[in-house]
């Protein structure tokens, strides 16, 4: 969208700058850290001519209408249930108000940037990306950028400790990046880990792929998990997908990982022989990798278990890349290296999208600026409104990893919720272990958000847990926050083929694709019956589908030097509503 004639006229007047200077020099802080985010240290100042791709998120004019629509089309008791929105209908609701467009474009013009030269604009106009130098960005945001180093990942980023915007823009702009969000492809956490201490199945005997009766799931499935175990445990063994021309399952992958085709075939030969020869679609986003030379544990885990459960449903693996390491001697543009935005902007720009997604990554909520987290969470709401079910791992640190000290300057010890697991518009998946019965696994991430309020869809389920808990841990968590996980699944001893060899892998990264595979089958059933896919799951699973889960009533998730929460009858912040029973859920959504 071009500058309005009025704004252009102002800029062409000799006195334009003085007239506009008061408007654009009255600044207020948008976000600031009181201390450098944990794990990062200041390295040096970047060259002033180093280029950044600055993303500006304009406030969405009808966001409340979008969220209302999301809840209506996701609530089985509502007359609009299943009437998901098209991309064009979502775009109308998320488009910025003309006043917001005028204000942002006038501000850019004041800084001698022509919005017509924007590097990228979303189709609804709520995102604009401009290419600016560090010097320009510092003037625009009244800040100083630095090069920061993350020792654990050996990663450098260009970020700032705070940034400001003109007071007038605070009501028109949600967030500007890259600024104070330090998370990157390499510093964010994958929620899986190798388990070398756990025995793995090292050959391809037919017995590993043999059908297991749901009535007699062997105890070995509690520690050495295969697709046959999961299909029996969660009652999908005899379901044959029918809507494979329409129904799709997507995996969002980060950390420059990719899934290996040869390993998938080895996995099929060992664990699901009827799927041998099946493939999946590779999509590379923002420089994502697919060299097939050094497969990622996380990527192989995800694709092998979504395929292992949902076959022959078509799967797509999205490998999201990022900017190269910072090089002070080159001045080529670096993009924001912020993976959620990279992937979300890509997927929301597509006309058709998978009906089910799984993602197995996350950060401590407190490490993500609240304005950034809210903006990203609202993008997940767009996906849900369009009819997609989005699963996220709950994390592998119980109620919090490490010392759990706050980063607000007070250094208090508090339980540390994870993001995006804490977003109310995703379905978050915790972890279990053992069978007959399943129990909560100790690392299952769970708790209560400090950014997002408890949504109404879960209040009746969360209230009994809080009543039972009483005053225990009352100073360590936000009882009025969004509680998670929502559901759970096995997360221990998954047999994954990596580089041709079978290894045991654990983590809620295993439980998220497991649930996604089951949801994909439920979507297949709905679509094959001429009905809409399930879309955003939470209003359904906390109401009419609540009895479709196996309640987990033992185990806990320690962390932060505390015993953590305990799984009890009903919902709990360790295993959520429990683990899925496909046949029961199928009957409930019919």
Coordinates of C-alpha atoms in Angstrom, one line a residue:
X1 CA 0.0 0.0 0.0
X2 CA 1.4 3.4 -1.0
X3 CA 1.7 6.4 1.2
X4 CA -1.5 8.5 1.1
X5 CA -1.4 11.6 -1.0
X6 CA -1.6 13.6 2.2
X7 CA 1.4 12.0 3.7
X8 CA 3.4 12.3 0.5
X9 CA 2.5 16.0 0.3
X10 CA 3.7 16.6 3.8
X11 CA 7.0 14.9 3.1
X12 CA 7.5 17.0 0.0
X13 CA 7.0 20.3 1.9
X14 CA 10.2 22.0 3.0
X15 CA 8.8 22.2 6.5
X16 CA 7.7 18.6 6.7
X17 CA 10.3 17.4 9.2
X18 CA 9.6 20.2 11.8
X19 CA 5.9 19.6 11.4
X20 CA 6.3 15.9 12.0
X21 CA 9.2 15.9 14.4
X22 CA 7.0 16.3 17.5
X23 CA 4.7 13.5 16.3
X24 CA 7.5 11.1 15.9
X25 CA 10.0 12.2 18.5
X26 CA 7.7 11.7 21.5
X27 CA 8.9 8.2 22.4
X28 CA 8.0 5.6 25.0
X29 CA 9.6 2.3 25.7
X30 CA 7.8 -0.7 24.0
X31 CA 9.8 -3.4 25.8
X32 CA 13.0 -3.6 27.9
X33 CA 14.9 -6.2 29.7
X34 CA 16.4 -5.3 33.2
X35 CA 19.1 -7.9 32.7
X36 CA 20.7 -9.7 29.7
X37 CA 18.6 -12.8 29.0
X38 CA 20.1 -16.0 30.6
X39 CA 22.8 -17.7 28.5
X40 CA 23.6 -14.6 26.5
X41 CA 26.4 -12.1 26.9
X42 CA 27.3 -8.8 25.2
X43 CA 30.1 -9.4 22.6
X44 CA 30.5 -6.1 20.7
X45 CA 28.8 -3.4 18.8
X46 CA 27.7 -4.3 15.3
X47 CA 28.8 -2.2 12.3
X48 CA 26.5 0.7 11.7
X49 CA 25.9 -0.4 8.1
X50 CA 25.1 -4.0 9.0
X51 CA 21.6 -4.7 7.5
X52 CA 18.6 -6.0 9.3
X53 CA 15.2 -7.2 8.0
X54 CA 13.0 -5.3 10.4
X55 CA 9.5 -6.8 10.8
X56 CA 6.7 -4.5 12.0
X57 CA 3.4 -6.2 13.2
X58 CA 0.6 -3.7 12.8
X59 CA -2.3 -4.1 15.2
X60 CA -5.1 -6.2 13.7
X61 CA -8.2 -4.2 13.5
X62 CA -10.7 -7.1 14.1
X63 CA -8.6 -9.4 16.3
X64 CA -11.5 -9.8 18.8
X65 CA -13.8 -10.9 16.0
X66 CA -11.1 -13.4 14.8
X67 CA -10.9 -15.0 18.3
X68 CA -14.7 -15.0 18.7
X69 CA -14.9 -16.8 15.4
X70 CA -12.2 -19.2 16.4
X71 CA -14.1 -20.2 19.5
X72 CA -17.5 -20.4 17.7
X73 CA -16.2 -22.7 14.9
X74 CA -14.4 -24.8 17.5
X75 CA -17.2 -25.2 20.0
X76 CA -19.3 -28.3 19.3
X77 CA -22.3 -26.7 21.0
X78 CA -22.2 -23.7 18.7
X79 CA -24.2 -23.4 15.5
X80 CA -21.1 -22.4 13.6
X81 CA -19.1 -25.5 14.7
X82 CA -16.9 -26.7 11.9
X83 CA -17.5 -23.7 9.7
X84 CA -13.9 -22.8 9.5
X85 CA -12.7 -19.6 7.8
X86 CA -10.9 -19.3 4.5
X87 CA -7.6 -17.5 4.2
X88 CA -9.4 -14.5 2.6
X89 CA -11.9 -14.4 5.5
X90 CA -9.1 -14.4 8.1
X91 CA -7.2 -11.7 6.1
X92 CA -10.3 -9.4 6.5
X93 CA -10.2 -9.8 10.2
X94 CA -6.5 -9.4 10.8
X95 CA -6.0 -6.5 8.4
X96 CA -4.9 -3.3 10.2
X97 CA -7.2 -0.2 10.4
X98 CA -6.4 2.4 7.8
X99 CA -5.4 4.7 10.6
X100 CA -2.7 2.2 11.7
X101 CA -1.4 2.0 8.1
X102 CA -1.3 5.8 7.8
X103 CA 0.5 6.2 11.1
X104 CA 3.2 3.5 10.4
X105 CA 3.7 4.6 6.8
X106 CA 4.0 8.3 7.9
X107 CA 6.6 7.2 10.6
X108 CA 8.6 5.3 8.0
X109 CA 8.4 8.3 5.6
X110 CA 9.7 10.5 8.4
X111 CA 12.8 8.2 8.5
X112 CA 13.2 8.5 4.7
X113 CA 11.8 5.0 4.1
X114 CA 9.3 4.5 1.3
X115 CA 6.8 1.8 2.3
X116 CA 6.4 0.9 -1.3
X117 CA 9.9 -0.5 -1.2
X118 CA 9.0 -2.9 1.6
X119 CA 10.9 -6.2 1.4
X120 CA 7.7 -8.1 2.4
X121 CA 4.1 -7.5 3.1
X122 CA 1.6 -10.1 4.3
X123 CA -1.5 -10.4 2.2
X124 CA -3.6 -8.8 4.9
X125 CA -1.1 -6.0 5.4
X126 CA -0.6 -6.6 9.1
X127 CA 3.1 -7.5 8.7
X128 CA 5.6 -5.3 6.9
X129 CA 9.3 -6.1 6.5
X130 CA 11.8 -3.3 5.7
X131 CA 15.5 -3.6 5.1
X132 CA 17.4 -1.1 7.3
X133 CA 20.9 -0.6 8.6
X134 CA 21.7 -0.9 12.2
X135 CA 22.2 2.9 12.3
X136 CA 18.7 3.5 10.9
X137 CA 17.1 1.0 13.2
X138 CA 18.8 2.6 16.2
X139 CA 17.4 6.0 15.2
X140 CA 13.9 4.7 14.6
X141 CA 13.7 2.7 17.8
X142 CA 15.8 5.0 20.0
X143 CA 18.1 2.2 21.0
X144 CA 21.6 0.7 20.6
X145 CA 22.0 -2.8 19.1
X146 CA 24.7 -5.2 20.2
X147 CA 26.1 -8.5 19.0
X148 CA 25.3 -11.0 21.7
X149 CA 26.8 -14.5 22.1
X150 CA 25.2 -17.7 23.3
X151 CA 27.9 -20.0 24.6
X152 CA 25.9 -23.2 24.7
X153 CA 24.9 -23.0 21.0
X154 CA 28.0 -20.9 19.9
X155 CA 25.5 -18.6 18.2
X156 CA 25.7 -14.8 17.7
X157 CA 22.7 -12.5 17.2
X158 CA 22.2 -8.8 16.7
X159 CA 19.7 -7.7 19.4
X160 CA 18.9 -4.9 21.8
X161 CA 18.1 -4.7 25.5
X162 CA 15.2 -2.3 24.9
X163 CA 13.4 -0.4 22.2
X164 CA 11.0 2.5 22.0
X165 CA 8.3 3.7 19.6
X166 CA 6.6 7.0 19.2
X167 CA 3.7 7.2 21.7
X168 CA 1.2 7.5 18.9
X169 CA 2.4 4.1 17.4
X170 CA 1.9 2.1 20.6
X171 CA -1.8 1.8 19.7
X172 CA -1.0 0.8 16.2
X173 CA 2.0 -1.6 16.5
X174 CA 2.1 -4.9 18.3
X175 CA 5.8 -5.7 18.1
X176 CA 8.9 -4.8 16.1
X177 CA 11.6 -7.4 15.5
X178 CA 14.5 -8.2 15.7
X179 CA 14.7 -6.3 19.0
X180 CA 14.5 -7.9 22.5
X181 CA 13.6 -11.5 21.7
X182 CA 16.9 -13.3 21.9
X183 CA 15.6 -16.8 21.1
X184 CA 17.1 -18.3 17.9
X185 CA 17.1 -21.5 16.0
X186 CA 20.0 -22.7 18.0
X187 CA 19.2 -21.5 21.5
X188 CA 15.6 -22.7 21.6
X189 CA 15.1 -26.2 23.0
X190 CA 14.0 -29.3 21.1
X191 CA 12.0 -31.3 23.5
X192 CA 13.6 -34.7 22.9
X193 CA 16.8 -36.4 24.0
X194 CA 18.7 -39.6 23.2
X195 CA 18.4 -42.3 25.9
X196 CA 21.6 -44.4 25.5
X197 CA 21.0 -46.0 28.8
X198 CA 17.8 -47.5 27.4
X199 CA 18.0 -50.7 25.3
X200 CA 17.0 -50.2 21.7
X201 CA 15.7 -52.7 19.2
X202 CA 18.7 -53.2 16.9
X203 CA 17.4 -55.5 14.2
X204 CA 14.4 -55.7 11.9
X205 CA 12.7 -58.8 13.0
X206 CA 9.1 -59.0 11.9
X207 CA 8.0 -59.2 15.5
X208 CA 8.6 -55.5 16.0
X209 CA 6.0 -54.7 13.3
X210 CA 3.6 -57.4 14.4
X211 CA 0.1 -56.2 15.4
X212 CA -0.4 -55.9 19.2
X213 CA -3.8 -56.4 20.7
X214 CA -5.2 -53.4 22.5
X215 CA -6.5 -55.8 25.1
X216 CA -3.0 -57.1 26.0
X217 CA -0.4 -54.4 25.5
X218 CA 2.8 -55.9 26.8
X219 CA 4.7 -54.2 29.6
X220 CA 7.7 -53.8 27.3
X221 CA 5.7 -51.1 25.5
X222 CA 6.1 -48.9 28.6
X223 CA 9.9 -48.6 28.0
X224 CA 10.6 -49.7 24.4
X225 CA 8.0 -47.9 22.2
X226 CA 7.2 -48.8 18.6
X227 CA 4.3 -47.8 16.3
X228 CA 2.7 -51.1 17.1
X229 CA 2.8 -50.3 20.8
X230 CA 1.2 -46.9 20.3
X231 CA -1.5 -48.1 17.8
X232 CA -2.5 -50.7 20.4
X233 CA -2.2 -48.5 23.4
X234 CA -4.4 -45.7 21.8
X235 CA -6.7 -48.0 19.8
X236 CA -5.9 -47.0 16.2
X237 CA -4.7 -50.5 15.1
X238 CA -7.7 -51.3 12.9
X239 CA -8.5 -47.9 11.5
X240 CA -7.7 -47.5 7.8
X241 CA -7.6 -43.9 6.5
X242 CA -9.9 -43.1 3.6
X243 CA -9.6 -39.3 3.0
X244 CA -6.0 -39.3 1.9
X245 CA -6.7 -37.1 -1.1
X246 CA -7.7 -34.3 1.3
X247 CA -6.4 -34.9 4.7
X248 CA -2.8 -33.8 5.5
X249 CA -0.4 -33.8 8.5
X250 CA 2.4 -31.2 8.9
X251 CA 5.5 -31.2 11.1
X252 CA 7.1 -27.8 11.8
X253 CA 10.9 -28.4 12.2
X254 CA 13.5 -26.0 13.3
X255 CA 17.2 -26.0 14.4
X256 CA 18.0 -26.5 10.6
X257 CA 17.1 -30.1 11.0
X258 CA 15.5 -32.3 8.3
X259 CA 14.1 -35.8 8.2
X260 CA 16.0 -38.5 6.4
X261 CA 14.2 -40.5 3.6
X262 CA 16.5 -43.6 3.9
X263 CA 16.0 -43.8 7.6
X264 CA 12.3 -43.6 7.2
X265 CA 12.4 -46.7 4.9
X266 CA 14.6 -48.6 7.4
X267 CA 12.1 -47.6 10.1
X268 CA 9.2 -48.9 8.0
X269 CA 10.9 -52.2 7.3
X270 CA 11.4 -52.7 11.0
X271 CA 8.3 -51.3 12.5
X272 CA 5.5 -50.8 9.9
X273 CA 6.1 -53.1 6.9
X274 CA 2.8 -52.1 5.2
X275 CA 4.2 -48.6 4.8
X276 CA 7.5 -49.5 3.0
X277 CA 7.9 -47.3 0.0
X278 CA 5.7 -44.5 1.4
X279 CA 7.3 -41.0 1.3
X280 CA 6.7 -37.6 2.7
X281 CA 6.9 -34.1 1.3
X282 CA 9.9 -31.9 2.1
X283 CA 9.3 -28.1 2.3
X284 CA 12.2 -25.8 3.1
X285 CA 11.3 -22.5 4.7
X286 CA 13.7 -19.6 4.9
X287 CA 16.8 -21.5 4.0
X288 CA 15.8 -24.7 5.7
X289 CA 18.1 -27.7 5.1
X290 CA 17.4 -31.0 3.3
X291 CA 20.9 -32.3 2.5
X292 CA 20.0 -35.8 3.7
X293 CA 23.6 -36.1 5.0
X294 CA 23.2 -35.6 8.8
X295 CA 19.7 -36.3 9.9
X296 CA 18.3 -34.7 13.0
X297 CA 17.2 -36.8 16.0
X298 CA 14.2 -34.6 16.4
X299 CA 13.2 -34.5 12.7
X300 CA 13.5 -38.3 12.4
X301 CA 11.5 -38.9 15.6
X302 CA 8.7 -36.6 14.3
X303 CA 8.3 -38.0 10.8
X304 CA 8.8 -41.6 11.8
X305 CA 6.0 -41.5 14.4
X306 CA 3.5 -39.3 12.6
X307 CA 3.9 -41.6 9.6
X308 CA 4.0 -44.7 11.8
X309 CA 0.6 -43.8 13.2
X310 CA -1.2 -41.9 10.4
X311 CA -0.1 -43.9 7.3
X312 CA -1.1 -43.6 4.5
X313 CA -2.1 -40.0 5.3
X314 CA 0.2 -37.6 3.4
X315 CA 2.8 -36.0 5.7
X316 CA 4.8 -32.8 5.1
X317 CA 8.0 -31.9 7.0
X318 CA 8.7 -28.1 7.0
X319 CA 12.4 -27.5 7.6
X320 CA 12.7 -23.9 8.8
X321 CA 16.2 -22.4 8.5
X322 CA 17.6 -19.1 9.6
X323 CA 20.2 -16.5 9.0
X324 CA 23.9 -17.6 8.8
X325 CA 26.3 -16.9 11.7
X326 CA 26.9 -13.2 12.2
X327 CA 30.0 -12.1 10.3
X328 CA 31.3 -8.6 11.1
X329 CA 33.1 -8.4 7.8
X330 CA 30.0 -8.8 5.6
X331 CA 27.0 -6.6 5.4
X332 CA 24.5 -8.8 3.7
X333 CA 21.0 -8.7 5.3
X334 CA 20.3 -11.1 8.1
X335 CA 16.7 -12.0 8.7
X336 CA 15.3 -12.0 12.1
X337 CA 16.3 -15.6 12.8
X338 CA 13.1 -16.0 14.8
X339 CA 11.7 -19.4 13.8
X340 CA 8.1 -19.2 14.9
X341 CA 7.5 -16.0 12.8
X342 CA 9.4 -17.4 9.8
X343 CA 7.3 -20.6 9.7
X344 CA 4.0 -18.9 10.7
X345 CA 4.3 -16.2 8.1
X346 CA 5.0 -18.8 5.5
X347 CA 2.2 -21.2 6.4
X348 CA -0.4 -18.5 6.8
X349 CA 0.4 -17.3 3.3
X350 CA -0.6 -20.6 1.8
X351 CA -4.1 -21.0 0.4
X352 CA -4.5 -24.6 1.6
X353 CA -2.8 -25.9 4.7
X354 CA -2.7 -29.3 6.6
X355 CA -5.5 -30.0 9.0
X356 CA -3.1 -31.2 11.7
X357 CA 0.3 -29.9 12.8
X358 CA 2.9 -31.0 15.4
X359 CA 5.8 -28.9 16.8
X360 CA 8.3 -30.1 19.3
X361 CA 10.2 -26.9 20.4
X362 CA 10.0 -24.2 23.0
X363 CA 11.5 -21.6 25.2
X364 CA 10.9 -20.5 28.8
X365 CA 8.0 -18.2 28.7
X366 CA 9.9 -15.5 30.6
X367 CA 12.6 -15.5 27.9
X368 CA 10.1 -14.3 25.3
X369 CA 9.0 -10.7 25.5
X370 CA 5.3 -10.6 26.3
X371 CA 4.4 -8.5 23.2
X372 CA 6.2 -11.0 21.0
X373 CA 4.6 -14.0 22.6
X374 CA 1.1 -12.5 22.3
X375 CA 1.7 -11.7 18.7
X376 CA 2.9 -15.2 17.9
X377 CA 0.1 -16.8 19.9
X378 CA -2.5 -14.8 17.9
X379 CA -1.0 -16.2 14.7
X380 CA -1.7 -19.7 16.0
X381 CA -5.3 -18.5 16.5
X382 CA -5.4 -17.7 12.7
X383 CA -4.3 -21.3 12.0
X384 CA -7.0 -22.7 14.3
X385 CA -9.7 -20.5 12.7
X386 CA -8.8 -21.9 9.3
X387 CA -9.4 -25.4 10.6
X388 CA -6.0 -26.7 11.7
X389 CA -5.3 -28.6 14.9
X390 CA -2.0 -27.6 16.4
X391 CA -0.1 -29.8 18.8
X392 CA 2.9 -28.5 20.8
X393 CA 5.2 -30.4 23.2
X394 CA 4.9 -29.3 26.8
X395 CA 8.6 -29.4 27.5
X396 CA 11.0 -31.7 29.3
X397 CA 11.7 -29.8 32.5
X398 CA 8.7 -30.5 34.7
X399 CA 7.6 -27.2 36.3
X400 CA 10.9 -25.6 35.3
X401 CA 14.6 -26.4 34.6
X402 CA 17.7 -25.0 36.4
X403 CA 17.4 -22.5 39.2
X404 CA 14.1 -21.1 37.9
X405 CA 15.2 -17.5 38.8
X406 CA 13.1 -14.7 37.4
X407 CA 14.7 -12.3 34.9
X408 CA 12.8 -9.2 36.1
X409 CA 15.6 -8.1 38.4
X410 CA 14.2 -9.6 41.5
X411 CA 15.8 -13.1 41.0
X412 CA 12.9 -14.9 42.7
X413 CA 12.4 -18.6 42.3
X414 CA 9.2 -19.3 40.4
X415 CA 7.9 -22.2 38.4
X416 CA 8.8 -21.5 34.7
X417 CA 6.1 -22.1 32.1
X418 CA 7.1 -22.8 28.6
X419 CA 6.1 -21.0 25.4
X420 CA 4.4 -21.7 22.9
X421 CA 3.0 -24.5 25.2
X422 CA 1.4 -21.8 27.3
X423 CA -0.5 -20.2 24.3
X424 CA -4.2 -20.9 24.8
X425 CA -4.7 -21.4 21.0
X426 CA -2.6 -24.6 20.8
X427 CA -3.1 -28.1 22.2
X428 CA -0.2 -28.9 24.4
X429 CA 0.9 -32.5 24.9
X430 CA 2.6 -33.8 28.1
X431 CA 4.3 -37.1 28.7
X432 CA 3.6 -40.5 30.2
X433 CA 5.5 -43.8 30.6
X434 CA 4.6 -47.4 31.4
X435 CA 1.4 -49.2 30.5
X436 CA -1.4 -50.9 32.4
X437 CA -1.6 -48.2 33.7
X438 CA 0.2 -45.3 32.2
X439 CA 1.8 -42.9 34.7
X440 CA 3.0 -39.3 34.3
X441 CA 6.7 -39.2 33.4
X442 CA 8.8 -37.0 35.7
X443 CA 10.0 -34.6 33.0
X444 CA 6.5 -33.8 31.6
X445 CA 6.3 -30.0 31.3
X446 CA 3.3 -28.5 32.9
X447 CA 2.1 -25.5 34.8
X448 CA 0.3 -22.2 34.4
X449 CA 1.1 -19.2 32.2
X450 CA 2.1 -15.9 33.6
X451 CA 1.3 -14.2 30.2
X452 CA -2.0 -15.7 29.2
X453 CA -5.2 -15.8 31.3
X454 CA -7.0 -19.1 31.9
X455 CA -9.4 -19.5 28.9
X456 CA -13.0 -20.2 29.7
X457 CA -12.9 -23.6 27.9
X458 CA -10.8 -25.1 30.6
X459 CA -12.0 -23.3 33.8
X460 CA -14.4 -26.1 34.9
X461 CA -11.7 -28.7 34.4
X462 CA -8.9 -26.8 36.1
X463 CA -10.9 -25.6 39.1
X464 CA -11.0 -29.0 40.9
X465 CA -7.3 -29.4 40.6
X466 CA -6.6 -26.0 42.1
X467 CA -9.1 -26.7 44.9
X468 CA -7.4 -30.0 45.7
X469 CA -4.0 -28.3 45.6
X470 CA -5.0 -25.7 48.2
X471 CA -2.2 -23.3 49.1
X472 CA 0.6 -25.6 48.1
X473 CA 3.1 -23.8 45.8
X474 CA 0.7 -20.8 45.8
X475 CA 3.6 -18.3 45.7
X476 CA 5.4 -20.2 42.8
X477 CA 2.8 -20.1 40.0
X478 CA 0.0 -18.0 38.6
X479 CA -3.3 -19.9 39.5
X480 CA -5.3 -17.6 37.2
X481 CA -3.1 -18.4 34.1
X482 CA -3.7 -20.8 31.2
X483 CA -3.0 -24.3 32.5
X484 CA -1.2 -26.9 30.4
X485 CA -0.7 -29.5 29.1
X486 CA -4.1 -30.3 27.7
X487 CA -3.5 -34.0 26.9
X488 CA -0.6 -36.4 27.0
X489 CA 0.9 -39.5 25.5
X490 CA 3.8 -41.9 25.8
X491 CA 7.2 -40.1 25.8
X492 CA 9.8 -42.7 26.8
X493 CA 12.0 -45.2 24.9
X494 CA 10.8 -44.4 21.4
X495 CA 12.6 -46.5 18.8
X496 CA 14.0 -44.1 16.2
X497 CA 16.2 -44.9 13.2
X498 CA 19.0 -42.3 12.9
X499 CA 21.7 -42.8 10.3
X500 CA 20.6 -46.3 9.7
X501 CA 20.8 -47.4 13.4
X502 CA 18.0 -47.7 15.9
X503 CA 18.3 -45.5 19.1
X504 CA 16.0 -44.9 22.0
X505 CA 14.7 -41.3 22.2
X506 CA 12.6 -39.7 25.0
X507 CA 10.8 -36.4 25.6
X508 CA 7.5 -34.7 25.0
X509 CA 8.8 -34.4 21.4
X510 CA 7.7 -38.0 21.2
X511 CA 4.2 -37.5 22.6
X512 CA 3.3 -34.5 20.4
X513 CA 3.7 -36.3 17.1
X514 CA 2.0 -39.3 18.6
X515 CA -1.1 -37.2 19.4
X516 CA -0.9 -35.5 16.1
X517 CA -1.0 -38.8 14.3
X518 CA -4.1 -39.8 16.2
X519 CA -5.8 -36.4 15.6
X520 CA -4.9 -36.8 11.9
X521 CA -6.8 -40.1 11.9
X522 CA -9.8 -38.4 13.6
X523 CA -9.7 -35.7 11.0
X524 CA -9.6 -38.4 8.3
X525 CA -12.7 -40.0 9.8
X526 CA -14.5 -36.6 9.9
X527 CA -13.6 -35.7 6.3
X528 CA -14.5 -39.2 5.0
X529 CA -17.9 -38.7 6.5
X530 CA -18.4 -35.4 4.7
X531 CA -17.8 -33.3 7.8
X532 CA -15.3 -30.6 8.6
X533 CA -12.0 -31.3 10.2
X534 CA -11.7 -30.8 14.0
X535 CA -9.7 -27.6 13.8
X536 CA -8.8 -26.0 17.2
X537 CA -9.3 -28.9 19.6
X538 CA -9.4 -27.4 23.0
X539 CA -13.1 -26.3 23.3
X540 CA -14.0 -29.8 22.1
X541 CA -11.8 -31.9 24.3
X542 CA -12.6 -30.0 27.4
X543 CA -16.3 -30.5 26.8
X544 CA -18.1 -33.2 24.8
X545 CA -14.9 -35.2 24.0
X546 CA -13.6 -35.1 27.6
X547 CA -14.5 -38.8 28.2
X548 CA -12.4 -39.9 25.2
X549 CA -9.2 -39.8 27.2
X550 CA -7.6 -42.2 29.6
X551 CA -7.2 -40.3 32.9
X552 CA -3.7 -40.5 34.4
X553 CA -3.8 -40.4 38.1
X554 CA -0.2 -41.0 39.3
X555 CA 3.2 -39.4 38.8
X556 CA 4.5 -35.9 39.2
X557 CA 6.7 -33.3 37.4
X558 CA 9.4 -32.0 39.7
X559 CA 11.6 -29.0 38.9
X560 CA 12.8 -25.7 40.4
X561 CA 14.0 -27.6 43.4
X562 CA 10.4 -28.6 44.2
X563 CA 8.4 -31.8 44.0
X564 CA 6.2 -30.3 41.3
X565 CA 2.6 -31.0 40.6
X566 CA 1.0 -34.4 41.0
X567 CA -1.3 -36.2 38.5
X568 CA -4.7 -36.7 40.0
X569 CA -8.2 -37.8 38.8
X570 CA -9.4 -35.3 36.2
X571 CA -7.3 -32.6 34.6
X572 CA -3.8 -31.8 36.1
X573 CA -0.8 -29.8 35.0
X574 CA 1.3 -32.9 34.4
X575 CA -0.8 -35.0 32.0
X576 CA -3.8 -32.7 31.2
X577 CA -7.0 -34.6 30.5
X578 CA -5.0 -37.8 29.9
X579 CA -4.0 -39.9 26.9
X580 CA -6.3 -40.4 23.8
X581 CA -8.4 -43.4 23.1
X582 CA -9.1 -43.2 19.3
X583 CA -12.2 -45.4 19.3
X584 CA -13.9 -43.5 22.1
X585 CA -13.0 -40.2 20.5
X586 CA -14.2 -41.4 17.1
X587 CA -17.6 -42.2 18.6
X588 CA -17.7 -38.8 20.3
X589 CA -17.0 -36.8 17.2
X590 CA -19.1 -38.8 14.8

